[in-house]
CSV table of C-alpha atoms and ligand atoms in Angstrom, one decimal:
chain,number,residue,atom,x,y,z
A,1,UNK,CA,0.0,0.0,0.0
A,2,UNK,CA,1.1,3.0,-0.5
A,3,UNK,CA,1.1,5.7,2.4
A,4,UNK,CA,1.5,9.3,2.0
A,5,UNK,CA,2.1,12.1,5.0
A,6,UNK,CA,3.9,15.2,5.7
A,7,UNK,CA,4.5,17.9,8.6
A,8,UNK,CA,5.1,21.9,8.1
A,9,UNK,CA,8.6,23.0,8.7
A,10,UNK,CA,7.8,25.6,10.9
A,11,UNK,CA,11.0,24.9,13.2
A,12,UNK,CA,9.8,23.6,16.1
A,13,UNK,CA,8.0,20.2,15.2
A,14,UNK,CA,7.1,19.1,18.7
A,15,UNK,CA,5.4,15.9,20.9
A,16,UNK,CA,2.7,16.2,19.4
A,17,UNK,CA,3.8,16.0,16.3
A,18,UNK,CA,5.2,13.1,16.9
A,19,UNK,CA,3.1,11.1,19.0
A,20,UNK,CA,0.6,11.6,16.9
A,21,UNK,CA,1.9,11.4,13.0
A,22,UNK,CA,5.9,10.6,12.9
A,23,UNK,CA,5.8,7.3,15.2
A,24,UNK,CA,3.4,5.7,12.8
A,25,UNK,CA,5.3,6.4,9.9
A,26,UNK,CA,8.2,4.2,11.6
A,27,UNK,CA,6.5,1.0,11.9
A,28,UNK,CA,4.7,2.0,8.7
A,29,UNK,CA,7.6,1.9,6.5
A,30,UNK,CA,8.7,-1.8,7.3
A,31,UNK,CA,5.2,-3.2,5.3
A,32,UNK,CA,4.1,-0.3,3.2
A,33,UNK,CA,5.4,1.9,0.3
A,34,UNK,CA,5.9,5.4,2.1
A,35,UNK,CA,6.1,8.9,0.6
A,36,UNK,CA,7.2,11.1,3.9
A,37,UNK,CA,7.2,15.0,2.9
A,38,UNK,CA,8.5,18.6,4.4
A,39,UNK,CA,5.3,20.7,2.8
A,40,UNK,CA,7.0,24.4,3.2
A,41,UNK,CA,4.0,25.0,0.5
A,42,UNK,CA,2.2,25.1,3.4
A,43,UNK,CA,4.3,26.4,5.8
A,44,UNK,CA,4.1,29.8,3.9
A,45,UNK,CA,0.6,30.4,4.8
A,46,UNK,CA,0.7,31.2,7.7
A,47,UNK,CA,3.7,34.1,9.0
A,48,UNK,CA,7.1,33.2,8.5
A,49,UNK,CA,10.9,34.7,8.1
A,50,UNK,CA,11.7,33.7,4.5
A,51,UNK,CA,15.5,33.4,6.0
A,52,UNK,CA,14.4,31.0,8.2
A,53,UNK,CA,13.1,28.1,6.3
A,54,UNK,CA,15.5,26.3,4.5
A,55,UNK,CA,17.4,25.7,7.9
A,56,UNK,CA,13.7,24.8,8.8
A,57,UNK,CA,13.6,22.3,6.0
A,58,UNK,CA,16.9,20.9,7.1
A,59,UNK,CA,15.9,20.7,10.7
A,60,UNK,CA,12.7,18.6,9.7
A,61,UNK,CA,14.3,16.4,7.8
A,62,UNK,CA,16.9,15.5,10.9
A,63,UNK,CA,13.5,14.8,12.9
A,64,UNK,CA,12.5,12.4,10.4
A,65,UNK,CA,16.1,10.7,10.2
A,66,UNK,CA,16.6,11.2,13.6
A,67,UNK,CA,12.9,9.5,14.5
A,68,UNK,CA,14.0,6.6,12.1
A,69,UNK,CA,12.6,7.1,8.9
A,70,UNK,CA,14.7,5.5,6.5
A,71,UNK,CA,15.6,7.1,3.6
A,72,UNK,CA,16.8,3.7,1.6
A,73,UNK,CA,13.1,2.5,2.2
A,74,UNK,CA,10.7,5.9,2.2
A,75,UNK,CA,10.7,8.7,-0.1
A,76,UNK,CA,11.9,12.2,1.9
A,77,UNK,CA,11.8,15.1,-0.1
A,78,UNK,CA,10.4,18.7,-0.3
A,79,UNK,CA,7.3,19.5,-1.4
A,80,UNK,CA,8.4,22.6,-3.4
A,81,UNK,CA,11.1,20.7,-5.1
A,82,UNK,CA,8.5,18.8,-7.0
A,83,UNK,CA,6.2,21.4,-9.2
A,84,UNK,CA,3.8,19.0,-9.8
A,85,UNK,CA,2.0,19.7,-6.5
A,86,UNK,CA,1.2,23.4,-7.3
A,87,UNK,CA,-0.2,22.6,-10.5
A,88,UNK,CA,-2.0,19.7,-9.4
A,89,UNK,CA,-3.4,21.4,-6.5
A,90,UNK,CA,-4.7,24.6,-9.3
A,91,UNK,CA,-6.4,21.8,-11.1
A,92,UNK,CA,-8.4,20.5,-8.4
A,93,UNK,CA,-9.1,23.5,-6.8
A,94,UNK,CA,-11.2,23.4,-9.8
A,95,UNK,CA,-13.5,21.0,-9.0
A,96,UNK,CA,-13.5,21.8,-5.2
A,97,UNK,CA,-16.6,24.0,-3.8
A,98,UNK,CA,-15.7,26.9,-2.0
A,99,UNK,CA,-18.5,26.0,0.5
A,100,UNK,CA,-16.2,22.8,1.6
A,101,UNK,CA,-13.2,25.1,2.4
A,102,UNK,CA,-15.1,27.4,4.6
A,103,UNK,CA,-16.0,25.2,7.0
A,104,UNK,CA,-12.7,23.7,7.6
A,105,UNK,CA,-12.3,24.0,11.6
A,106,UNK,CA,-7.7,24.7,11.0
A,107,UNK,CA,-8.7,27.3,8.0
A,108,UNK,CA,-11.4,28.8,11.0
A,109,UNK,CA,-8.6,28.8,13.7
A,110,UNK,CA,-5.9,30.2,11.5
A,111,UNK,CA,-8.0,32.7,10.5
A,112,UNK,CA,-9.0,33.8,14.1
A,113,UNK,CA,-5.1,33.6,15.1
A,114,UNK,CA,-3.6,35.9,12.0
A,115,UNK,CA,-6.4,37.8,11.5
A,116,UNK,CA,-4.3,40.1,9.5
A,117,UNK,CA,-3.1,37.2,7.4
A,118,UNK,CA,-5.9,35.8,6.0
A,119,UNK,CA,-4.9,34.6,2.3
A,120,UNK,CA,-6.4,32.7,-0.4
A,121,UNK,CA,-3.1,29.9,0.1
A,122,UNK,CA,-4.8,29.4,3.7
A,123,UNK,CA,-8.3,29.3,2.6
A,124,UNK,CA,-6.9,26.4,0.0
A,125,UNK,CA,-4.6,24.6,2.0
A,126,UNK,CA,-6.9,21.4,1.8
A,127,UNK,CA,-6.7,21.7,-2.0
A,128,UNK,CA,-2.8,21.7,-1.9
A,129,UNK,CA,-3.1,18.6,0.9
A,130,UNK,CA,-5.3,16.7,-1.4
A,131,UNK,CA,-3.1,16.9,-4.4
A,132,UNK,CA,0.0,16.0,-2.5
A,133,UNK,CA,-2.0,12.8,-2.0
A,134,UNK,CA,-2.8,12.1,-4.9
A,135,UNK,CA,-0.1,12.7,-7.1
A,136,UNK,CA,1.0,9.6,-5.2
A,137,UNK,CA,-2.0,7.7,-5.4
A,138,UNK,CA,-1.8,7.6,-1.7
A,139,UNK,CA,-4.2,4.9,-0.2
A,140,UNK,CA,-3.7,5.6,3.8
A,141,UNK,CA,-2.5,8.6,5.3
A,142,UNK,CA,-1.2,8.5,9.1
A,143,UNK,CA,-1.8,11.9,10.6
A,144,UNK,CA,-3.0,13.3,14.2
A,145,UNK,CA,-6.8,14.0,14.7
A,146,UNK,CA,-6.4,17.5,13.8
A,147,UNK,CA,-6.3,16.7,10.3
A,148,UNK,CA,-8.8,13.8,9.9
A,149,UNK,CA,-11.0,16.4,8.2
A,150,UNK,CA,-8.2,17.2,6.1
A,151,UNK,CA,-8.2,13.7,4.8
A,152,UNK,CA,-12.1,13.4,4.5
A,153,UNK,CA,-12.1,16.6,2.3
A,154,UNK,CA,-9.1,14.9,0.3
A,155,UNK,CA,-11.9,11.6,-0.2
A,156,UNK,CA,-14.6,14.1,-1.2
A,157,UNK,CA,-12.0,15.9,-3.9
A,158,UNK,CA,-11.1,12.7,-5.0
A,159,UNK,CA,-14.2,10.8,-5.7
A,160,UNK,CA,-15.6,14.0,-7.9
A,161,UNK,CA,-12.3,13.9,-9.9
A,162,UNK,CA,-13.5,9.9,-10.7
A,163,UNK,CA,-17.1,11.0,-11.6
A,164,UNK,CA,-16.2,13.9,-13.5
A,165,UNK,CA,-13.2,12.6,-15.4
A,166,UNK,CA,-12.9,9.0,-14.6
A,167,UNK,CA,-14.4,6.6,-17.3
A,168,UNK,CA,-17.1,4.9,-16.7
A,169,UNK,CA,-16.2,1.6,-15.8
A,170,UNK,CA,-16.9,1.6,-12.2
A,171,UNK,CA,-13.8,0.7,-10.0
A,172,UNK,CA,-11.5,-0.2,-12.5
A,173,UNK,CA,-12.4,3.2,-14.4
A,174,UNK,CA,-11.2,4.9,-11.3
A,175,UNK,CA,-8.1,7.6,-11.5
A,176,UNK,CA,-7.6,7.7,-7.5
A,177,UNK,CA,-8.2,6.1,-4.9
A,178,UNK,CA,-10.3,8.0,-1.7
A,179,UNK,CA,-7.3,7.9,0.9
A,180,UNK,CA,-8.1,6.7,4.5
A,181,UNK,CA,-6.7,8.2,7.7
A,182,UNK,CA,-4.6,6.5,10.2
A,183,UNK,CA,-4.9,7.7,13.4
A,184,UNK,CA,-3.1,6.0,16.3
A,185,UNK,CA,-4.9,4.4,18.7
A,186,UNK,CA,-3.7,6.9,21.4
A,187,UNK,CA,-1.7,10.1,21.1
A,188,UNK,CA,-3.8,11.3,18.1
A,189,UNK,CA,-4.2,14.4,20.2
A,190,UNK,CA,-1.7,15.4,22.3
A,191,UNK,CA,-2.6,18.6,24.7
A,192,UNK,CA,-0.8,21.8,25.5
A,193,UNK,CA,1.2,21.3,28.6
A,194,UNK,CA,-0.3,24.6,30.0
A,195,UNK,CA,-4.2,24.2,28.8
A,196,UNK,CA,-4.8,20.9,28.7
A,197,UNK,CA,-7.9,21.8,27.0
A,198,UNK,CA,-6.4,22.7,24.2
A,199,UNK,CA,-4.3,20.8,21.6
A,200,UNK,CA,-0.5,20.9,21.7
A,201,UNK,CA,0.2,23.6,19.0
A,202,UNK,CA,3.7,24.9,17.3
A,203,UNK,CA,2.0,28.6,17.3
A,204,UNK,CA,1.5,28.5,20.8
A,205,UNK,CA,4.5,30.0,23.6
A,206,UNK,CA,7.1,27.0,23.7
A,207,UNK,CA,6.5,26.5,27.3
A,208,UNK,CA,3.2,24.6,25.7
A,209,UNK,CA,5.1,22.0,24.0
A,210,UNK,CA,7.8,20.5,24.5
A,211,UNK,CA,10.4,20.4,21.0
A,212,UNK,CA,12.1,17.7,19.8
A,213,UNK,CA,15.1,19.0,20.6
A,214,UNK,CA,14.6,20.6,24.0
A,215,UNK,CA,17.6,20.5,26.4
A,216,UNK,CA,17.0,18.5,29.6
A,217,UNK,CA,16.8,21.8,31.7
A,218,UNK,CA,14.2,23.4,29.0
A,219,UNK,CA,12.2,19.8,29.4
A,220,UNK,CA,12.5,19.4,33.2
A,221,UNK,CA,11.2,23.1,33.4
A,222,UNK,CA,8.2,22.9,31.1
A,223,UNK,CA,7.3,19.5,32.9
A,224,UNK,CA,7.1,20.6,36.4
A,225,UNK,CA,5.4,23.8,35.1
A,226,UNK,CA,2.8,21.7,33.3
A,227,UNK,CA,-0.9,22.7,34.3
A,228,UNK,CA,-2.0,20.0,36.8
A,229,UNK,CA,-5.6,19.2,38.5
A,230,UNK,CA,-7.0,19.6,41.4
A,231,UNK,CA,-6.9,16.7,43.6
A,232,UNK,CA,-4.0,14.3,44.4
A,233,UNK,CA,-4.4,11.4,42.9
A,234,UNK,CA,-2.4,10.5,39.9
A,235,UNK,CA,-5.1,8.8,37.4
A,236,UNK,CA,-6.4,9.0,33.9
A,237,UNK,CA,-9.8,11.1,33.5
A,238,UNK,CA,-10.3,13.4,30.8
A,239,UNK,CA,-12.9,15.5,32.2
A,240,UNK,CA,-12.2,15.8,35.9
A,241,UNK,CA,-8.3,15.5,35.1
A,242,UNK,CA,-6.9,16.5,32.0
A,243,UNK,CA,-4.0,17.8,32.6
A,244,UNK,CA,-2.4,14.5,34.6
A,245,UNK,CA,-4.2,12.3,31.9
A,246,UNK,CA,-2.2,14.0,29.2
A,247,UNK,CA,0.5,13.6,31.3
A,248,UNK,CA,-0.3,9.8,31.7
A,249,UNK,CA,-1.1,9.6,28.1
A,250,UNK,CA,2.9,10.8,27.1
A,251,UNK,CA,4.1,8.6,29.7
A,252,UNK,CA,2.5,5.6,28.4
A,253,UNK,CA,3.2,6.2,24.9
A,254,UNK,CA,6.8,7.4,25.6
A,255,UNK,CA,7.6,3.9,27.8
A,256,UNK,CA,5.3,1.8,26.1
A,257,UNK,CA,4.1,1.0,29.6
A,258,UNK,CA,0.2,1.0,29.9
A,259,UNK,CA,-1.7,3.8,31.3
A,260,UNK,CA,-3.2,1.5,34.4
A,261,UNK,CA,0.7,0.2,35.1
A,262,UNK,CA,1.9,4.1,35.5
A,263,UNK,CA,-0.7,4.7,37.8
A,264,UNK,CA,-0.3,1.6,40.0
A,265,UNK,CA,3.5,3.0,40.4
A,266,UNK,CA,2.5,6.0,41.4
A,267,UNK,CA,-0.4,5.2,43.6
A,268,UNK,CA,0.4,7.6,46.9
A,269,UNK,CA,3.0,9.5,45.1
A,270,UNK,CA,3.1,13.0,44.2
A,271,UNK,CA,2.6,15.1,41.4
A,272,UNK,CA,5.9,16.1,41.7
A,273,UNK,CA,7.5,13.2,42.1
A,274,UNK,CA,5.2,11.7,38.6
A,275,UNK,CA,6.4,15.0,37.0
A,276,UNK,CA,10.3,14.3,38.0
A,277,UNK,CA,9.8,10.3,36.4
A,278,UNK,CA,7.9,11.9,33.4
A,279,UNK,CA,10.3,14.2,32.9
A,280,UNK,CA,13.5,12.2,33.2
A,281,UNK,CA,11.7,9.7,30.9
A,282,UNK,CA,11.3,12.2,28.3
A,283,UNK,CA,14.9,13.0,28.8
A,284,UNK,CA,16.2,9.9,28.3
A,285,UNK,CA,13.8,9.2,25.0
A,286,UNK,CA,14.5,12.4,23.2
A,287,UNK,CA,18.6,12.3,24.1
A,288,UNK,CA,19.3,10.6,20.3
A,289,UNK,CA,16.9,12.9,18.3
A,290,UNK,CA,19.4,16.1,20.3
A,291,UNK,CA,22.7,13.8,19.3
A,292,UNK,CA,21.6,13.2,15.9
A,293,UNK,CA,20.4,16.6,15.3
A,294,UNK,CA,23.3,18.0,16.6
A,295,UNK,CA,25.8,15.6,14.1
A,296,UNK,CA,23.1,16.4,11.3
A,297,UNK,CA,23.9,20.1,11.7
A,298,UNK,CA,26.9,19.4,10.9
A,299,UNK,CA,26.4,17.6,8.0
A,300,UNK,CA,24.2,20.1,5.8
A,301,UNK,CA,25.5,18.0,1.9
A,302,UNK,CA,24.2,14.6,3.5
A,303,UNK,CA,20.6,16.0,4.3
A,304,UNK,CA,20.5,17.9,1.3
A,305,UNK,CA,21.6,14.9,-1.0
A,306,UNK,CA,19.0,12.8,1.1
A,307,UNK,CA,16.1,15.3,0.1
A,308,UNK,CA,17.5,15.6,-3.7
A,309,UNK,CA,17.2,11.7,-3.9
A,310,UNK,CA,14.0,11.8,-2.6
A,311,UNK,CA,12.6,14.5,-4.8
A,312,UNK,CA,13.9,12.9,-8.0
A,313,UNK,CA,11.8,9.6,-6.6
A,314,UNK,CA,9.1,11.5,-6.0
A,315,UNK,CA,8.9,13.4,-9.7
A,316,UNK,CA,8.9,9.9,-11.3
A,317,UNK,CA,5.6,8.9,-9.6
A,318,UNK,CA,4.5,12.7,-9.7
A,319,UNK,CA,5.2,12.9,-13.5
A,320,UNK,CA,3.2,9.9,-14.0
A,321,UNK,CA,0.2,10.6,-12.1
A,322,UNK,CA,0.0,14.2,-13.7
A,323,UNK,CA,0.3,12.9,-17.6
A,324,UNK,CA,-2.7,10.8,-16.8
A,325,UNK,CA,-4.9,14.0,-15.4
A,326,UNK,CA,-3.7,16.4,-17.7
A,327,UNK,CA,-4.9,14.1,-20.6
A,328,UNK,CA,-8.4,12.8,-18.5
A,329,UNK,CA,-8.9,16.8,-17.7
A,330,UNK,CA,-8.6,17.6,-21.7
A,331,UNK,CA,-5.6,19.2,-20.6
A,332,UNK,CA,-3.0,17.3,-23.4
B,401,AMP,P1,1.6,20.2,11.6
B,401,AMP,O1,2.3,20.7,12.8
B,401,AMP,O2,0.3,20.9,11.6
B,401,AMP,O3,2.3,20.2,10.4
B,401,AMP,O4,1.3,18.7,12.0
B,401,AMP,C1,2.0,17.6,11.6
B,401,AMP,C2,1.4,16.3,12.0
B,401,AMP,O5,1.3,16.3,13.5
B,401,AMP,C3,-0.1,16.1,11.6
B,401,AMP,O6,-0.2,14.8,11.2
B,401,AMP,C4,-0.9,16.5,12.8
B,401,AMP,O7,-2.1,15.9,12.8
B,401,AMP,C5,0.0,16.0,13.9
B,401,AMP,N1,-0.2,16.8,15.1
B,401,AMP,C6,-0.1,18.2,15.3
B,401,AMP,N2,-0.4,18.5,16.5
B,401,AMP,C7,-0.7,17.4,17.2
B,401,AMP,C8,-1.1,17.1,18.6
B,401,AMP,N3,-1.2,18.0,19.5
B,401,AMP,N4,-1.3,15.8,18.9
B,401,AMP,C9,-1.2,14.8,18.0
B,401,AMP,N5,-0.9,15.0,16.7
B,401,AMP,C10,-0.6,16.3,16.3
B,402,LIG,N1,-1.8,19.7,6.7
B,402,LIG,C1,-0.9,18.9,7.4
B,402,LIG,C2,-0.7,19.5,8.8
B,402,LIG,O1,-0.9,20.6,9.0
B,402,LIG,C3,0.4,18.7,6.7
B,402,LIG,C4,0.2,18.1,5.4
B,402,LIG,C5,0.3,18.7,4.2
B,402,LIG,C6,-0.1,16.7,5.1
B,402,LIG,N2,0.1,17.8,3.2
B,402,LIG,C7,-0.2,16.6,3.7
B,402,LIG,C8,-0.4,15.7,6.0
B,402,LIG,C9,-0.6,15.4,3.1
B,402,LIG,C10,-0.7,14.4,5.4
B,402,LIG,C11,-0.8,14.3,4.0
B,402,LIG,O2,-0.3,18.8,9.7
């Protein structure tokens, strides 16, 4: 099967990020044929220092090394190295309603965050999403929650580009296929560390979220400072405690340890002393993706030829899918 996903390089790609999206793409890649991609397409709708993201790019391709993607097996690359995306994303933003875009809850939020940045790029990010989809012919798509209506939209796009330009021979007449999400089964919605009410976002103050890359201090520091509940106990309830079942919800994912055997260890403990263990957990996990990040930094020509590979991989498929829509859209 083939699997497509991708993450904005905004600079500081965080837990959440993570948990939810990048882990699956590890055990993904041992069965599946995956496409993994740095979408700074995206990235530019929203504000950002045009001097910034090339080291951007290069910083979220060490996350993806440095979480274990495997560039021998999956196809890394940026999205702006292969055109095709752009044009495919103009054609089906012709078949797209405008009605569909509007209610998209990120285009909403966005839009309420940079009010003086409201662009047509942000109202048609889905658009762009779908076509970097389906120039692979992506069948499965493992993302966080948070873009599950992305991915429905992209199923919508797709099964009116079948009925308007697909001939009519059923499935086999079919041009794509209507990509499914993959959500894990927990951490498809990670929560800030300060409102655990709210999702863990990049836009948000980094005390929030804790980065990749975060030094031990800067992790210690943004643990212990993370909202708690009121009470003692240390156990998992989203409504009446959702700041220690986030909490519980990293530390079980992060161990691999279930939620029920965390709280049995720390049945007539502290929050503190469940904050230290967290935090020296976290620590301990995210001590490679800081060593490998800090050797990939030094090693700028590897990356790059890394994403150049990739990108030439990714045109071959790209330049196939694209012939075959130009000609079905009367296009050549
Ligand atoms: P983005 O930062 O929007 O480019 O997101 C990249 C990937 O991370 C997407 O698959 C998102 O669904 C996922 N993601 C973002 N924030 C969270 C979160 N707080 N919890 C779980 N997954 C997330
Ligand atoms: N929109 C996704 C996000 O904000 C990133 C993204 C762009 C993506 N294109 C994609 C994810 C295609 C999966 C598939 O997280």
């Amino acid at each position: 099967m083939r699997i497509f996903s991708g993450i904005r390089p905004t600079g500081n790609i965080h837990l959440g990020n993570y948990l939810g999206a990048i882990k699956q793409w590890i055990a993904l890649q041992e069965t599946n044929e995956c496409v993994f991609c740095i979408v700074d397409l995206h990235a530019i709708t929203t504000p950002y220092n045009p001097k910034e993201l090339q080291k951007n790019i290069l910083d979220a391709a060490a996350i993806y090394l440095a979480a274990g993607v495997n560039p021998e097996k999956s196809i890394i690359f940026t999205q702006s190295s292969v055109k095709e995306h752009a044009e495919l994303g103009w054609l089906l933003g012709t078949i797209t309603p405008m009605g569909e875009l509007g209610r998209m809850t990120q285009f909403k939020e966005k839009s309420k965050q940079h009010k003086d940045y409201i662009n047509a790029g942000l109202f048609n990010y889905p658009v762009l999403m779908t076509a970097d989809i389906l120039l692979y012919k992506g069948k499965a798509v493992p993302v966080g929650k948070d873009q599950e209506q992305h991915v429905e939209l992209a199923r919508t796009i797709a099964k009116k580009f079948n009925q308007k330009f697909g001939s009519p021979r059923g499935e086999a007449g079919k041009v794509f296929d209507e990509p499914e999400t993959i959500l894990p089964k927990a951490g498809a919605k990670i929560m800030s560390l300060q409102d655990p009410k709210k999702k863990m976002s990049k836009s948000d103050d980094p005390k929030n979220y804790i980065s990749l890359f975060d030094s031990p201090e800067d992790i210690t520091k943004k643990i212990m400072a993370a909202t708690t509940d009121s009470g003692k106990e240390i156990i998992y309830n989203v409504t009446k405690k959702p700041g220690i079942s986030n909490l519980l919800t990293i530390y079980s994912l992060i161990t691999d340890r279930s939620v029920e055997d965390i709280q049995r260890e720390f049945v007539k403990k502290s929050y503190s002393d469940f904050k230290k263990s967290l935090a020296n957990v976290l620590i301990n996990y995210l001590e490679p993706f800081r060593r490998k990040q800090k050797e990939l930094q030094t090693r700028d020509i590897y990356v790059k030829e890394i994403l150049n590979k990739g990108a030439s991989r990714a045109k071959i498929i790209a330049e196939t899918t694209m012939k075959e829509v130009r000609e079905k859209m009367g296009l050549a």
